[in-house]
PDB file of C-alpha atoms and ligand atoms in Angstrom:
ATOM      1  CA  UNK K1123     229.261 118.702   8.089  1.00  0.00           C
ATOM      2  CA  UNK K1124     230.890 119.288   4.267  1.00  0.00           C
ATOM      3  CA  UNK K1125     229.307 121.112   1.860  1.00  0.00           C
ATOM      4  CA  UNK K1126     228.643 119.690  -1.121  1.00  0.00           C
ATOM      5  CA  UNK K1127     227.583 121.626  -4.482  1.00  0.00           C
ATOM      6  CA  UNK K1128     225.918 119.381  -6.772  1.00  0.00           C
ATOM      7  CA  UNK K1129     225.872 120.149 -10.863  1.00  0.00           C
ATOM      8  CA  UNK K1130     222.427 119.267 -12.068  1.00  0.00           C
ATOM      9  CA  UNK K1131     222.599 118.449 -15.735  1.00  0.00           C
ATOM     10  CA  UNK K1132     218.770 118.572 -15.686  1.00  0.00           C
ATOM     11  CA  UNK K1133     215.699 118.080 -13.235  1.00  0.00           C
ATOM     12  CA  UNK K1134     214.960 114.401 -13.992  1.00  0.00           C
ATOM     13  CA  UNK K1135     218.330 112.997 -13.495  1.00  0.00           C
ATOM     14  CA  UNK K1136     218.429 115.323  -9.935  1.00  0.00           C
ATOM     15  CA  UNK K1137     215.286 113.601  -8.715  1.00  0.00           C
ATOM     16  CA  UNK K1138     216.621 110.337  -7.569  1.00  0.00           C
ATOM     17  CA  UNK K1139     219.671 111.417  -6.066  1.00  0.00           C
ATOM     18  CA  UNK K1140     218.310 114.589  -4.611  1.00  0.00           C
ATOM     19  CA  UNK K1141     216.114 112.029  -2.727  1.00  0.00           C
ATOM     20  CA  UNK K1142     218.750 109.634  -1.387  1.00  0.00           C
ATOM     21  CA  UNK K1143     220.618 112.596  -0.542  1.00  0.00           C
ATOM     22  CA  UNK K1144     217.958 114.016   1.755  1.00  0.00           C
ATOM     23  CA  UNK K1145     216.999 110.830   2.804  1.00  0.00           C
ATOM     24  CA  UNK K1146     220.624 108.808   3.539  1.00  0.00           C
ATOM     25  CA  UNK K1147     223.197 111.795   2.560  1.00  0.00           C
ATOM     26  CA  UNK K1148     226.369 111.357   0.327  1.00  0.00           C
ATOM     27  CA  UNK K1149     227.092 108.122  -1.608  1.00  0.00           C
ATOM     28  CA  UNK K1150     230.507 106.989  -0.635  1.00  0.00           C
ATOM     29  CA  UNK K1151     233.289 104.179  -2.802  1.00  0.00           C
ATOM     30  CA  UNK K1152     232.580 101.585  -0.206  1.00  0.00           C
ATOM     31  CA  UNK K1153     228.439 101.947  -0.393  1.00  0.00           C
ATOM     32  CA  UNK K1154     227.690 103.730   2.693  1.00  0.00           C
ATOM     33  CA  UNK K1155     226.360 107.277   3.276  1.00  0.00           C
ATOM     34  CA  UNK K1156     227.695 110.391   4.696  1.00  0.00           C
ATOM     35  CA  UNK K1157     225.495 113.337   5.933  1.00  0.00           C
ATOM     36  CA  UNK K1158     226.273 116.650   4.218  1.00  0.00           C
ATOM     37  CA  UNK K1159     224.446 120.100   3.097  1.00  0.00           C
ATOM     38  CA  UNK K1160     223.942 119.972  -0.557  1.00  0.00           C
ATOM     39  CA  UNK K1161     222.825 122.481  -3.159  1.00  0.00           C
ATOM     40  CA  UNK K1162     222.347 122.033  -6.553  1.00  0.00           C
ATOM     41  CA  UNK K1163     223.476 124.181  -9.378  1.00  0.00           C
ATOM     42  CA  UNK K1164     222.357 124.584 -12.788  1.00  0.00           C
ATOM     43  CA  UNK K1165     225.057 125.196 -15.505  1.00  0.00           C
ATOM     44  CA  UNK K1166     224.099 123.894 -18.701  1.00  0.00           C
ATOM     45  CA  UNK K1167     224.790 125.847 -21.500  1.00  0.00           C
ATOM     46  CA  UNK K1168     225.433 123.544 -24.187  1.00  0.00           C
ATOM     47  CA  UNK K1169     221.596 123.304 -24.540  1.00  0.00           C
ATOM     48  CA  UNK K1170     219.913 123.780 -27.728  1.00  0.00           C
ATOM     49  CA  UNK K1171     217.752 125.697 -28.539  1.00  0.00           C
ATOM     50  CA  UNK K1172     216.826 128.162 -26.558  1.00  0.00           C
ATOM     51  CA  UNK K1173     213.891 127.200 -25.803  1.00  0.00           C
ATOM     52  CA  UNK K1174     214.723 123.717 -24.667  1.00  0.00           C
ATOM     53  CA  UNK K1175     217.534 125.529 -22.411  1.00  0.00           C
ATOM     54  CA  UNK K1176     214.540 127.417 -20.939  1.00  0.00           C
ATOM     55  CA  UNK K1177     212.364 124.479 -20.134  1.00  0.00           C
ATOM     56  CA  UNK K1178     214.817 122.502 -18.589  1.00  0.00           C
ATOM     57  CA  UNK K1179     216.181 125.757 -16.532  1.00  0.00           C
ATOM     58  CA  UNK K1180     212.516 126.226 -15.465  1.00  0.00           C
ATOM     59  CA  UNK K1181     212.484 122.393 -14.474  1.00  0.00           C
ATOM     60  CA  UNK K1182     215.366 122.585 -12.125  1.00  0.00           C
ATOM     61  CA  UNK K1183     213.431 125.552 -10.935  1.00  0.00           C
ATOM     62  CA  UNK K1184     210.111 124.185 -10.582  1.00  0.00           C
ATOM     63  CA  UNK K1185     211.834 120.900  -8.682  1.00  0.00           C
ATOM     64  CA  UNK K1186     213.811 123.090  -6.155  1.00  0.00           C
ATOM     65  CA  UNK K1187     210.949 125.099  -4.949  1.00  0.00           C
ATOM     66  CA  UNK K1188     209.083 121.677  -4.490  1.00  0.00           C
ATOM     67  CA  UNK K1189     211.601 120.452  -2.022  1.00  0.00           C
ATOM     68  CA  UNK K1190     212.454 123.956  -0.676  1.00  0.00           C
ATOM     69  CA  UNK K1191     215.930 124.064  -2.076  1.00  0.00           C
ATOM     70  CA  UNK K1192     217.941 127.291  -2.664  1.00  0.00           C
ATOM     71  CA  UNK K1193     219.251 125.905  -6.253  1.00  0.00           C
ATOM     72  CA  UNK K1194     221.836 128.153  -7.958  1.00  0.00           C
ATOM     73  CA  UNK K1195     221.001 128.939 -11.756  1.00  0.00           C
ATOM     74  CA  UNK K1196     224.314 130.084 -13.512  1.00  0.00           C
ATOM     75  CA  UNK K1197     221.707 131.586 -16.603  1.00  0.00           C
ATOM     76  CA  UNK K1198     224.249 131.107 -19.668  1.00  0.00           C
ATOM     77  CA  UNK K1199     222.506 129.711 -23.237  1.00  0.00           C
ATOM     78  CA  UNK K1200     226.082 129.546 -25.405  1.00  0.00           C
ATOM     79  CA  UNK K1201     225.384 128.409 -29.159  1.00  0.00           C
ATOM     80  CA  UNK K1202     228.204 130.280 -30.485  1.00  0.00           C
ATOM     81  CA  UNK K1203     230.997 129.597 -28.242  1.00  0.00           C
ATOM     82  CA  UNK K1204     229.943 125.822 -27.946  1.00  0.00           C
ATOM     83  CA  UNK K1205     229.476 125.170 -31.441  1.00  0.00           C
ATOM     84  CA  UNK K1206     233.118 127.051 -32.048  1.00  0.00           C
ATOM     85  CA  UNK K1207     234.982 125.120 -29.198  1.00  0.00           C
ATOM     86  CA  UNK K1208     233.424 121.937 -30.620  1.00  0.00           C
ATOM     87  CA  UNK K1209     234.561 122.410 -34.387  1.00  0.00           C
ATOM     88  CA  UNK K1210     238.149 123.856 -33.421  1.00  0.00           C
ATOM     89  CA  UNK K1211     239.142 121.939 -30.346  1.00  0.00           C
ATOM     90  CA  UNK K1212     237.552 118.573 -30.886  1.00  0.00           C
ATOM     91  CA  UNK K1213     237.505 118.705 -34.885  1.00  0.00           C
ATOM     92  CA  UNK K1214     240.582 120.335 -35.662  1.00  0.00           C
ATOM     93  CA  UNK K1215     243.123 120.549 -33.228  1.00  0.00           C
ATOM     94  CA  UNK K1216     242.195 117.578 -30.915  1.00  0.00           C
ATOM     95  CA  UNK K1217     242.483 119.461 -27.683  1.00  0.00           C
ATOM     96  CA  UNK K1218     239.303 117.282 -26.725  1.00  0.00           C
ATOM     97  CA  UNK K1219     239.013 113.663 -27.998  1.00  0.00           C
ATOM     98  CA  UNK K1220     235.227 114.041 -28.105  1.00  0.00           C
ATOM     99  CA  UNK K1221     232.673 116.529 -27.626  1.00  0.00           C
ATOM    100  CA  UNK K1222     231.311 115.116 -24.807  1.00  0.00           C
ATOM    101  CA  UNK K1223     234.739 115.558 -22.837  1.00  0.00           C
ATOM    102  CA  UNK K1224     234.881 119.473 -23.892  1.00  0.00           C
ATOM    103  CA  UNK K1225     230.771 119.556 -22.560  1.00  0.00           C
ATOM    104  CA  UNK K1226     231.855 118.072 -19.090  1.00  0.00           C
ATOM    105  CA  UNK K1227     234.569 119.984 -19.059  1.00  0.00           C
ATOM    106  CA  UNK K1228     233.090 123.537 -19.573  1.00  0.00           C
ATOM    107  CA  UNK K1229     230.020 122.782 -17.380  1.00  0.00           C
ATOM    108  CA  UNK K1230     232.004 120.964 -14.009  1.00  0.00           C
ATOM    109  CA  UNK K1231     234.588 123.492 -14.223  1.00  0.00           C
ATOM    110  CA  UNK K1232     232.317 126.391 -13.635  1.00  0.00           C
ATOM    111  CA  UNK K1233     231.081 124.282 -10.818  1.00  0.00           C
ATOM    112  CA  UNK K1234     234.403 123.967  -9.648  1.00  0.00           C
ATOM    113  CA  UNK K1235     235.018 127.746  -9.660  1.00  0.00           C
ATOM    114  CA  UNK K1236     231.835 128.620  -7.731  1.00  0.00           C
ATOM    115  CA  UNK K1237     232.650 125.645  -5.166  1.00  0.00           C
ATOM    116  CA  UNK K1238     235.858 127.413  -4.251  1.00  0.00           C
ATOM    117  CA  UNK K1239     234.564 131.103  -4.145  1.00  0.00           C
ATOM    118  CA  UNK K1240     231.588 129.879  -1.634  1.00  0.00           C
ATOM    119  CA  UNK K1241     233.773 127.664  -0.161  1.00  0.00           C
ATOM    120  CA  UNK K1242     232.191 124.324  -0.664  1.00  0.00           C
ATOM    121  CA  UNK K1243     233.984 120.963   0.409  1.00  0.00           C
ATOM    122  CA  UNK K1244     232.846 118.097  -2.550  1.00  0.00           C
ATOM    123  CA  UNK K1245     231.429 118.810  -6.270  1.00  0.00           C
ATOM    124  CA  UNK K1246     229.119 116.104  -7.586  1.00  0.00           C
ATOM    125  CA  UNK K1247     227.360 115.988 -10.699  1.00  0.00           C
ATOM    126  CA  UNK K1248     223.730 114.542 -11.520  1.00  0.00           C
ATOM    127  CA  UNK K1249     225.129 113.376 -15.465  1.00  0.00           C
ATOM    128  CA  UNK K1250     226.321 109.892 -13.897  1.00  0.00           C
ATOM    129  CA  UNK K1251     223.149 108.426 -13.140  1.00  0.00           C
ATOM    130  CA  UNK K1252     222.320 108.401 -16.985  1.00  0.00           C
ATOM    131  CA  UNK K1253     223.505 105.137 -18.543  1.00  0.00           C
ATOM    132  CA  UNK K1254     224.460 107.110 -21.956  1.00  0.00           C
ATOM    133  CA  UNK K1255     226.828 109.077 -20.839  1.00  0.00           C
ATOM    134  CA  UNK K1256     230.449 109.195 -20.658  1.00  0.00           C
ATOM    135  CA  UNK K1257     231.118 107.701 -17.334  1.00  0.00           C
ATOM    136  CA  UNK K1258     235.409 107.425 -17.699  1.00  0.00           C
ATOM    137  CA  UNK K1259     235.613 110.502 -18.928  1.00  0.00           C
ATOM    138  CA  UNK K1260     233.209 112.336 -16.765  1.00  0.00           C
ATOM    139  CA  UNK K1261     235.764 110.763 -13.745  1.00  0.00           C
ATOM    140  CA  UNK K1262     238.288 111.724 -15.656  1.00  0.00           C
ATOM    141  CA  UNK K1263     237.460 115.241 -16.150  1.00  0.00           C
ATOM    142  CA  UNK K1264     236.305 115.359 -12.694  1.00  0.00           C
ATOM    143  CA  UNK K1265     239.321 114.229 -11.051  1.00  0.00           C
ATOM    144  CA  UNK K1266     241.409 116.958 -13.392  1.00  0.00           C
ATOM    145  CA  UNK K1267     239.133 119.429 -11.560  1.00  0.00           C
ATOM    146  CA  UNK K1268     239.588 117.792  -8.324  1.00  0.00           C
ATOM    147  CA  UNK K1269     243.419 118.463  -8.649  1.00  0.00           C
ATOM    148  CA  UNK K1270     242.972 121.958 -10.001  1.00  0.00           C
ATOM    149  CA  UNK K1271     240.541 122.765  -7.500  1.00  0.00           C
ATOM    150  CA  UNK K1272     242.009 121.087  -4.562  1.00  0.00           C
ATOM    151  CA  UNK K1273     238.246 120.347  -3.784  1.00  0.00           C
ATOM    152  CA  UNK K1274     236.971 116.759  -3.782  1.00  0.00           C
ATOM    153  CA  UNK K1275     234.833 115.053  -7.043  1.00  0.00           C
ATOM    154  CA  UNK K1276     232.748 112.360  -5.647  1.00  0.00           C
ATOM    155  CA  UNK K1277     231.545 110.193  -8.811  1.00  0.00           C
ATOM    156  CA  UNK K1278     228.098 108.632  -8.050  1.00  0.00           C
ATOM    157  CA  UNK K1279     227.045 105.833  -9.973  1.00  0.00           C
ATOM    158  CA  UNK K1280     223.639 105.877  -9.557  1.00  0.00           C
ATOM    159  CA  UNK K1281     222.974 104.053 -12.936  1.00  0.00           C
ATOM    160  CA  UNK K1282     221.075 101.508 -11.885  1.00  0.00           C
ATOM    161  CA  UNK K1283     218.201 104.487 -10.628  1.00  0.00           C
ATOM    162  CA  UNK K1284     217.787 105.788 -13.604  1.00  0.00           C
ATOM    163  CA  UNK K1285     214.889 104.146 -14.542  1.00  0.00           C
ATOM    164  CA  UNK K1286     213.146 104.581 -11.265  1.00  0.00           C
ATOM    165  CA  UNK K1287     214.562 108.636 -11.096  1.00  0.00           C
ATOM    166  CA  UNK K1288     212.412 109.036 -14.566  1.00  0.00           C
ATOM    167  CA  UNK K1289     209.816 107.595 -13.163  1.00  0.00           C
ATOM    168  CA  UNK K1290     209.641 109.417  -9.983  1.00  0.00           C
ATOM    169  CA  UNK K1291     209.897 112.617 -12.392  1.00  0.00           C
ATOM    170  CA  UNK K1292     206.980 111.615 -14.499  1.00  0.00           C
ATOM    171  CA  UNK K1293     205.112 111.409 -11.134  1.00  0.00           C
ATOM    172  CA  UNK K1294     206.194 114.895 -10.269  1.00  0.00           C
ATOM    173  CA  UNK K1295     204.958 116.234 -13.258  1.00  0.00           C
ATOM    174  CA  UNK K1296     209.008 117.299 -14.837  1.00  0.00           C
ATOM    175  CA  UNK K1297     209.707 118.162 -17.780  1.00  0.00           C
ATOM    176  CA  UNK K1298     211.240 115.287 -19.609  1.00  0.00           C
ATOM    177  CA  UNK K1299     213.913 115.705 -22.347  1.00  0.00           C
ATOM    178  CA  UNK K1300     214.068 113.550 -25.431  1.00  0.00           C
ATOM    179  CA  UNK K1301     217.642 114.223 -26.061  1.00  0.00           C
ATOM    180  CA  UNK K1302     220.911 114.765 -24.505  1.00  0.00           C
ATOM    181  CA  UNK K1303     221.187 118.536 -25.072  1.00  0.00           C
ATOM    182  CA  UNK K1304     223.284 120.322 -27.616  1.00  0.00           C
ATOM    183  CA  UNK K1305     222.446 120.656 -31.513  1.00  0.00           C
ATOM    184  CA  UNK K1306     224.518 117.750 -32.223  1.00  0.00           C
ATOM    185  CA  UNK K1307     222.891 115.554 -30.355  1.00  0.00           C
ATOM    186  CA  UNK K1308     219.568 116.578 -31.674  1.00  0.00           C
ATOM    187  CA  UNK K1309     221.071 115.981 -35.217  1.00  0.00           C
ATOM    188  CA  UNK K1310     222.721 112.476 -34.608  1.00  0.00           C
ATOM    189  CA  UNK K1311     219.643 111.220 -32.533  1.00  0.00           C
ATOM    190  CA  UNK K1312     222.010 110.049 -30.284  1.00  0.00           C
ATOM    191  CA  UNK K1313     222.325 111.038 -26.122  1.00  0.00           C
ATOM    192  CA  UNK K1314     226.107 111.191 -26.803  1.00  0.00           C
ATOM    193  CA  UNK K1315     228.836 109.862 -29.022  1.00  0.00           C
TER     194      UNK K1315
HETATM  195  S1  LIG I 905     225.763 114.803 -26.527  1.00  0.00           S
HETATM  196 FE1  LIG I 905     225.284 115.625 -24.469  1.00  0.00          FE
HETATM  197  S2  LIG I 905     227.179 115.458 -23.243  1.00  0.00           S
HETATM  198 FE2  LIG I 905     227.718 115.215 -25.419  1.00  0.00          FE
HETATM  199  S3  LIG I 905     228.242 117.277 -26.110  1.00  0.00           S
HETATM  200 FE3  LIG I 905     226.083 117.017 -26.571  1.00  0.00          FE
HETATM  201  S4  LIG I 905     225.006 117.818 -24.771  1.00  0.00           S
HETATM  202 FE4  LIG I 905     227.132 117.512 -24.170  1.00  0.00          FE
END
């Protein structure tokens, strides 16, 4: 059976898909389902502040002890280095084209490194069952990763859950977010660009 290491981008957007995967397995291009051991990880830290980064860490906790999962918390909170990388490779020397792409980036690629030291088969990532994000770039920074990695990115689009994985939160008693996560998105109001 493969091994697949899931990023969790938060607890809410896990719940859904943390269900279908116990219940059916691993979403697949053509629809069906494959059985396969999955673990989440937590590696998040373009969260601001603090101690919004700690709720939502404690979340993902909370949520894998309630379904007896052995989740992985990489503990980084980064303000500096995010805020830097933002202003000088997406403002100034275009290394990025938009913050968002530098945010996947940073967070699937330590998933990718800790899926090839343990040795896992497929790296997934909770952020595409949220309608506001990215979804061509996450792919596109995922299959970058894939090639890197030589490990597989399975893009779920689980978009049309949302809804009912915030609702199944809610009913779980998770802590909820009201915005996407780093300072500029607390600023703008927006999720993402
Ligand atoms: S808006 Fe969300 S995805 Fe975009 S940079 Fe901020 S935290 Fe990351």
């Amino acid at each position: 059976m493969k091994k697949l290491l899931i990023h969790a981008c938060c607890a809410p957007c896990f719940v859904y898909i943390e269900n279908d995967l116990r219940n059916n397995g691993l979403l697949k291009d053509d629809n069906t389902y494959e059985k396969v051991e999955y673990t989440p990880i937590f590696y998040n830290p373009n969260i601001h502040p603090k101690v919004e980064y700690e709720r939502r860490k404690n979340a993902f906790i909370k949520f894998c002890d309630m379904k007896n999962l052995n989740g992985i918390v990489l503990d980084e909170y980064d303000l500096n280095g995010f805020a830097k990388t933002v202003v000088q490779d997406v403002g100034e020397n275009k290394k990025y084209k938009i913050r968002c792409e530098y945010c996947y980036y940073k967070r699937l690629k330590k998933v990718f490194e800790y899926a090839k030291q343990y040795s896992y088969d497929v790296v997934s990532t909770t952020l595409t069952i949220s309608p506001y994000q990215n979804h061509d770039i996450i792919k596109q920074v995922g299959k970058k990763l894939e090639e890197e990695f030589n490990i597989e990115f399975r893009y779920l689009d689980y978009r049309g859950h949302f809804r009912e994985g915030q609702k199944m939160a809610r009913e779980l008693d998770i802590y909820m977010q009201k915005y996407c996560g780093c300072m500029f998105s607390i600023d703008s109001g927006k999720w993402v660009y």
